[in-house]
mmCIF file with all atom_site columns, C-alpha atoms in Angstrom:
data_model
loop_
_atom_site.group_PDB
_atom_site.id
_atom_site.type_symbol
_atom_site.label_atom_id
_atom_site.label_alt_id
_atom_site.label_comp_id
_atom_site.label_asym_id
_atom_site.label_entity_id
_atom_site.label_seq_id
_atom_site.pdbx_PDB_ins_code
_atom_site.Cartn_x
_atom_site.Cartn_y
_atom_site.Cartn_z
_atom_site.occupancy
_atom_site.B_iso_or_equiv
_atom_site.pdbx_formal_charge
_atom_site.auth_seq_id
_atom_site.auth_comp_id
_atom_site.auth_asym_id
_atom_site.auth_atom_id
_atom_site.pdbx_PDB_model_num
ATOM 1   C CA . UNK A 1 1   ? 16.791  23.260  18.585  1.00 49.00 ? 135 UNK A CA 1
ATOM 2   C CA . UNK A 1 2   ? 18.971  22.063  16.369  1.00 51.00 ? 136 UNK A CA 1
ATOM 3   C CA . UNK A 1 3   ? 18.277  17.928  16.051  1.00 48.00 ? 137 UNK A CA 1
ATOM 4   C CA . UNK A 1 4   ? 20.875  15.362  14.529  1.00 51.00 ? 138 UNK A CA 1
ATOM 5   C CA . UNK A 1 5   ? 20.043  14.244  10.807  1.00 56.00 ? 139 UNK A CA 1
ATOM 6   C CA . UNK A 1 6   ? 18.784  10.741  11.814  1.00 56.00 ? 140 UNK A CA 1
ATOM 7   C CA . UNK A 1 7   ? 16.822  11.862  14.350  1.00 48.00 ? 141 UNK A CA 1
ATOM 8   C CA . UNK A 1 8   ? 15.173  14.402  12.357  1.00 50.00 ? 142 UNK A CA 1
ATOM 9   C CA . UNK A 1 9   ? 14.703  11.968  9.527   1.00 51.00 ? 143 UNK A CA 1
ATOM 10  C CA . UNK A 1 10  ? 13.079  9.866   12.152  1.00 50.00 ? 144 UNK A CA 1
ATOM 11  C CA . UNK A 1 11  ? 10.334  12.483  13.389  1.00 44.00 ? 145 UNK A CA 1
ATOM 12  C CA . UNK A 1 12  ? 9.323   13.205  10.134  1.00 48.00 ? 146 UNK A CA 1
ATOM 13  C CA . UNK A 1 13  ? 8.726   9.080   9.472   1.00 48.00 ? 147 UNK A CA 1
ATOM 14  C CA . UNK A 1 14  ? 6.766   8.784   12.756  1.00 42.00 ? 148 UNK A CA 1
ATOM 15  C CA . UNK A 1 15  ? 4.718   12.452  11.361  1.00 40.00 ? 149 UNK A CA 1
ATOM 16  C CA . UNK A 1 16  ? 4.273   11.437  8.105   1.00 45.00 ? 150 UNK A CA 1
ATOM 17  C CA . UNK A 1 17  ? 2.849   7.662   8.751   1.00 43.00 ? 151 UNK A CA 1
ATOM 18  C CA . UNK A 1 18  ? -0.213  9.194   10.921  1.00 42.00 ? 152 UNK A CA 1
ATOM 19  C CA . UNK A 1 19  ? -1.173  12.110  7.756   1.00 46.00 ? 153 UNK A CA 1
ATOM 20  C CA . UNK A 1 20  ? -4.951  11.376  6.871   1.00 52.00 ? 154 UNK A CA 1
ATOM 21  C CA . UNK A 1 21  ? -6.334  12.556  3.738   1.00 54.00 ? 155 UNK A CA 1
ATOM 22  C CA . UNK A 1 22  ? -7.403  16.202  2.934   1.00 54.00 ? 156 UNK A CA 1
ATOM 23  C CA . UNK A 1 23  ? -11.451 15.231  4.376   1.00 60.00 ? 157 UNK A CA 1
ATOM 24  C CA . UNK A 1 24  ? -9.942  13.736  7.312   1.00 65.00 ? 158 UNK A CA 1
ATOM 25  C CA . UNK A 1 25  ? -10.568 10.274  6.806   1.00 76.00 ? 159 UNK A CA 1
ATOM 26  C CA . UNK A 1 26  ? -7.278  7.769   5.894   1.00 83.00 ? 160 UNK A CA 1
ATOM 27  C CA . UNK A 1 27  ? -9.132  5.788   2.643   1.00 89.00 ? 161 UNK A CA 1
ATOM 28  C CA . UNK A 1 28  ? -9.471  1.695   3.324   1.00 90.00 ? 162 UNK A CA 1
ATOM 29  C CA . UNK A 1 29  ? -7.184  0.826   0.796   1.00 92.00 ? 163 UNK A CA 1
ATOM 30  C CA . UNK A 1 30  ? -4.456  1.500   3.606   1.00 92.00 ? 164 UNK A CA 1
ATOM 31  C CA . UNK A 1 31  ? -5.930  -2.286  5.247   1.00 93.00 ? 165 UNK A CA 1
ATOM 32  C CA . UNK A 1 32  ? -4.134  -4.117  2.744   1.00 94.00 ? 166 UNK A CA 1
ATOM 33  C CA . UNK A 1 33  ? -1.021  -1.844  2.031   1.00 94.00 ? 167 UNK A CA 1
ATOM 34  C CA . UNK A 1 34  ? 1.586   -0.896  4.501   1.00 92.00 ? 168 UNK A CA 1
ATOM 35  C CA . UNK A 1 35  ? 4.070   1.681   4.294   1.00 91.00 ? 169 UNK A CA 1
ATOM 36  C CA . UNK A 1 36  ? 8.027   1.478   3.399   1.00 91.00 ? 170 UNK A CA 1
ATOM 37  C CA . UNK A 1 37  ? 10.258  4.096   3.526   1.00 89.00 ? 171 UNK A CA 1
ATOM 38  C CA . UNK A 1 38  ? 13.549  3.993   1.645   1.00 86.00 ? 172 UNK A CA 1
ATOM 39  C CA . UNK A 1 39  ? 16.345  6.344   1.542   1.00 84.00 ? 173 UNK A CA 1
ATOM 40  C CA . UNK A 1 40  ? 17.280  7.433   -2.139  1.00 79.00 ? 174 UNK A CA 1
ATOM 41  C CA . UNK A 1 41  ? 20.603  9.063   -3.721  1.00 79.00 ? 175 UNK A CA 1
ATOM 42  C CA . UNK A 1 42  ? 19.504  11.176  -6.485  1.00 76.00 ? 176 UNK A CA 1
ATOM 43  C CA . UNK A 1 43  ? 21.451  13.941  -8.076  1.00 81.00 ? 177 UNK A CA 1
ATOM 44  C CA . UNK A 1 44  ? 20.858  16.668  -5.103  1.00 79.00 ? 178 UNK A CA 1
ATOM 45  C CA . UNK A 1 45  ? 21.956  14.197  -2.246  1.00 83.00 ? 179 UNK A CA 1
ATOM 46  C CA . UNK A 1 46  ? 19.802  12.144  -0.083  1.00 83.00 ? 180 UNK A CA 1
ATOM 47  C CA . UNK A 1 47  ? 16.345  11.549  -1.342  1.00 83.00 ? 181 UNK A CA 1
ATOM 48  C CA . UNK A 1 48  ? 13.173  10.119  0.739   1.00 84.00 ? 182 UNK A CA 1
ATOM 49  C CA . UNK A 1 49  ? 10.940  8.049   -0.934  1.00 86.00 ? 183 UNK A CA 1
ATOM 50  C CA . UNK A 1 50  ? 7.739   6.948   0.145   1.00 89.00 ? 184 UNK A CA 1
ATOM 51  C CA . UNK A 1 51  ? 6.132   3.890   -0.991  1.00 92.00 ? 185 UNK A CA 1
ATOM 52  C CA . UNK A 1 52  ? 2.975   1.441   -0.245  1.00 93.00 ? 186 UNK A CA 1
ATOM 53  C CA . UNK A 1 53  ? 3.326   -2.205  -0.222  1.00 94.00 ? 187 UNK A CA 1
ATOM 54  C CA . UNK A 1 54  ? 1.011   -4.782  -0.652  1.00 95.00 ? 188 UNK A CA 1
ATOM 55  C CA . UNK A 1 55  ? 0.722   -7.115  1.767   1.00 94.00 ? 189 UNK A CA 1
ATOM 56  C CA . UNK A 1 56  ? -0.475  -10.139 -0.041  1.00 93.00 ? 190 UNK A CA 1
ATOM 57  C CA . UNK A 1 57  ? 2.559   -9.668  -2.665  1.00 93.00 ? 191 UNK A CA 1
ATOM 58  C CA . UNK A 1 58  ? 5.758   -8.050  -3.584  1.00 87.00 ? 192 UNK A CA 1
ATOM 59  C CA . UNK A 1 59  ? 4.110   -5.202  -5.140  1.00 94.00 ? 193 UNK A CA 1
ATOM 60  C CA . UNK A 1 60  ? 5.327   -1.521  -4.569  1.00 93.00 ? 194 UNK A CA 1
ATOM 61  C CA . UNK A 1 61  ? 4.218   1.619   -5.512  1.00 93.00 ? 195 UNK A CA 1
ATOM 62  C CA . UNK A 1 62  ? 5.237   5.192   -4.735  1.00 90.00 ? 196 UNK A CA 1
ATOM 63  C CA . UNK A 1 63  ? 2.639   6.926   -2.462  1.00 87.00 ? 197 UNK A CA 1
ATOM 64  C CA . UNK A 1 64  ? 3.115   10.432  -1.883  1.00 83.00 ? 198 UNK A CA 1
ATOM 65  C CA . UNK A 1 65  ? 0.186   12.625  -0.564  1.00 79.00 ? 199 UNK A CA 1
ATOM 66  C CA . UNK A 1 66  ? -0.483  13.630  -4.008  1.00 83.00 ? 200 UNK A CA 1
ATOM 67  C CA . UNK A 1 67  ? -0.978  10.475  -6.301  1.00 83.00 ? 201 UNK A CA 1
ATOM 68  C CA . UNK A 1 68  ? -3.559  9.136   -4.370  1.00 88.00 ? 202 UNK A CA 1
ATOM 69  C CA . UNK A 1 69  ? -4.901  5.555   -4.425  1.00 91.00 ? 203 UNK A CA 1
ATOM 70  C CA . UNK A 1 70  ? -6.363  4.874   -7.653  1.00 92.00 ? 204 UNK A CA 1
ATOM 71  C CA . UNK A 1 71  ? -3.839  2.684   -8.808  1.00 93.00 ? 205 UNK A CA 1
ATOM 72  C CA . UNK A 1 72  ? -3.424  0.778   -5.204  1.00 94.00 ? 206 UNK A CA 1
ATOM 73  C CA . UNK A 1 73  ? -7.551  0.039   -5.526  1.00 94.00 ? 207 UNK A CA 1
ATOM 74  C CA . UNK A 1 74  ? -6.581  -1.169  -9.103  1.00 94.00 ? 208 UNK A CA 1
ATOM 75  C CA . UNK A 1 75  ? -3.683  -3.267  -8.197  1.00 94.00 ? 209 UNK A CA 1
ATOM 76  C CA . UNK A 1 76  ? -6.376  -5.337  -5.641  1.00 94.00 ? 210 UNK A CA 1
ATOM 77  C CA . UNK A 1 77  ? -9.156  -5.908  -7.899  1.00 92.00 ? 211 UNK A CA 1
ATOM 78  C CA . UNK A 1 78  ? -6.615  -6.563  -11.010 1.00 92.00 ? 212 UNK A CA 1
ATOM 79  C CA . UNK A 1 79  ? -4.724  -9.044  -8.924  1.00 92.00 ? 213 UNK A CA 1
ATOM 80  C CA . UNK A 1 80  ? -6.232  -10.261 -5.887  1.00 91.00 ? 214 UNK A CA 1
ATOM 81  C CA . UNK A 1 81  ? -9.653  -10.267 -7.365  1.00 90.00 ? 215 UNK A CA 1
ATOM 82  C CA . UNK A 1 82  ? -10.790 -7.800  -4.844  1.00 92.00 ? 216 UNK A CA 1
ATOM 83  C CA . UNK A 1 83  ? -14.483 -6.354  -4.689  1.00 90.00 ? 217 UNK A CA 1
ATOM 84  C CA . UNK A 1 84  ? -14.381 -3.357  -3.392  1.00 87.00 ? 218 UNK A CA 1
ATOM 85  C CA . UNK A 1 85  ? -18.216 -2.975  -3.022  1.00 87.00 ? 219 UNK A CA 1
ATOM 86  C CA . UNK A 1 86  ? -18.383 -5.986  -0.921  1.00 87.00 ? 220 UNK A CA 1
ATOM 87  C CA . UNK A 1 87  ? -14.827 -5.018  0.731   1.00 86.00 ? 221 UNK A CA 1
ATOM 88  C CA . UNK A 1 88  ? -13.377 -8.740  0.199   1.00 88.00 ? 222 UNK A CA 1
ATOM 89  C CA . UNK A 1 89  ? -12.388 -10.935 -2.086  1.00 88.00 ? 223 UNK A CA 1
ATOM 90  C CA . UNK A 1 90  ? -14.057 -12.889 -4.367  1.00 86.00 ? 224 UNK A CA 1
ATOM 91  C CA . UNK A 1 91  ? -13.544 -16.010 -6.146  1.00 81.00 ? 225 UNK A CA 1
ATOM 92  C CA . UNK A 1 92  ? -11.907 -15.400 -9.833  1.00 73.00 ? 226 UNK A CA 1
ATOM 93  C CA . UNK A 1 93  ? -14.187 -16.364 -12.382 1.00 72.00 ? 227 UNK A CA 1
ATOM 94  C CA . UNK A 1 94  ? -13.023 -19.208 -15.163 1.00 64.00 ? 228 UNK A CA 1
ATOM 95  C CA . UNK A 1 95  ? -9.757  -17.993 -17.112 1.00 61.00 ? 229 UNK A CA 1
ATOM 96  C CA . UNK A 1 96  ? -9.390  -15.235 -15.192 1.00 60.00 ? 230 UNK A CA 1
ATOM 97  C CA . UNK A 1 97  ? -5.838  -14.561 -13.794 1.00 55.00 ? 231 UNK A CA 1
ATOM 98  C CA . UNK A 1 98  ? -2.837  -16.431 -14.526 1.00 52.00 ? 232 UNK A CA 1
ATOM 99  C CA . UNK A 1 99  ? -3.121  -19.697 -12.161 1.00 52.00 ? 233 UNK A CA 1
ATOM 100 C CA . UNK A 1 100 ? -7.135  -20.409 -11.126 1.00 50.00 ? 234 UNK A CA 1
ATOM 101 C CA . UNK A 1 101 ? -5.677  -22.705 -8.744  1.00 54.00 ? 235 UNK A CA 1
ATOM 102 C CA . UNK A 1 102 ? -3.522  -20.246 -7.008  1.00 57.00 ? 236 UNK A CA 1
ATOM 103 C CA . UNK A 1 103 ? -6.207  -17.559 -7.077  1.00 54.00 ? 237 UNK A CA 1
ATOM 104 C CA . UNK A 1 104 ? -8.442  -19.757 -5.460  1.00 57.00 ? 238 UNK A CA 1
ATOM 105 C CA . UNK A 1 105 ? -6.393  -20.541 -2.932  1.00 62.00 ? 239 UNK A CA 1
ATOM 106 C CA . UNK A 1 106 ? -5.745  -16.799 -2.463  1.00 60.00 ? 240 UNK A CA 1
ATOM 107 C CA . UNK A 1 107 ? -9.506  -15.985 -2.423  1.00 58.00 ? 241 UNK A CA 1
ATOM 108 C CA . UNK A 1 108 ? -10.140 -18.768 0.797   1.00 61.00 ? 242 UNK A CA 1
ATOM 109 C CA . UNK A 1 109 ? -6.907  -17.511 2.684   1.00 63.00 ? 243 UNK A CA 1
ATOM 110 C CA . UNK A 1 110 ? -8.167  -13.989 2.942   1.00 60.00 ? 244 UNK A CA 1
ATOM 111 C CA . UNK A 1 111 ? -11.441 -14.552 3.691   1.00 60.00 ? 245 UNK A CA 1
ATOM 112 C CA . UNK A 1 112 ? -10.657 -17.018 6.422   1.00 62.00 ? 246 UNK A CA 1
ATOM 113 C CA . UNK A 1 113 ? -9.012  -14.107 8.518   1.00 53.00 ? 247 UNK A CA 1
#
């Protein structure tokens, strides 16, 4: 059967967003990300492009299967002061980060959830 291109585009979203890791298991970096998908043109038409956003800012980053999550585990415990250990976040330490007050602040909202 022969599907319109939205609605094709569509099933694939939906089949893609439920895709667990090789193992089986989705990693718990995925707690604090979520996932935006944005249509593309590139040189060969229509492009999809996949990408994980943080929650607690405006950061994106591309997240295709294979680029894994590295840099998303970075991007916490480089900006969010995230211990990933402990799974929350802790309270930056003294010139650490670019505002202390704002980190702070940061640090008591997410742990108050």
């Amino acid at each position: 059967m022969d599907y319109p291109t939205s609605l094709r585009w569509r099933m694939q979203v939906q089949v893609r967003a439920y895709v667990m890791a090789v193992n089986g298991q989705r990693s718990g970096v995925w707690e604090h990300y979520s996932v935006v998908m944005d249509m593309q043109m590139g040189d060969g038409g229509v492009m999809e492009a996949r990408w994980a956003k943080c929650q607690r800012c405006n950061y994106k980053a591309r997240c295709e299967p294979v680029r894994g999550t590295t840099g998303l585990w970075n991007h916490l415990k480089n900006y969010h002061h995230y211990d990933t250990q402990l799974r929350q976040f802790r309270a930056p330490e003294i010139g650490e980060g670019s505002n202390a007050n704002d980190d702070i602040n940061e640090v008591l909202d997410a742990n108050d959830v």
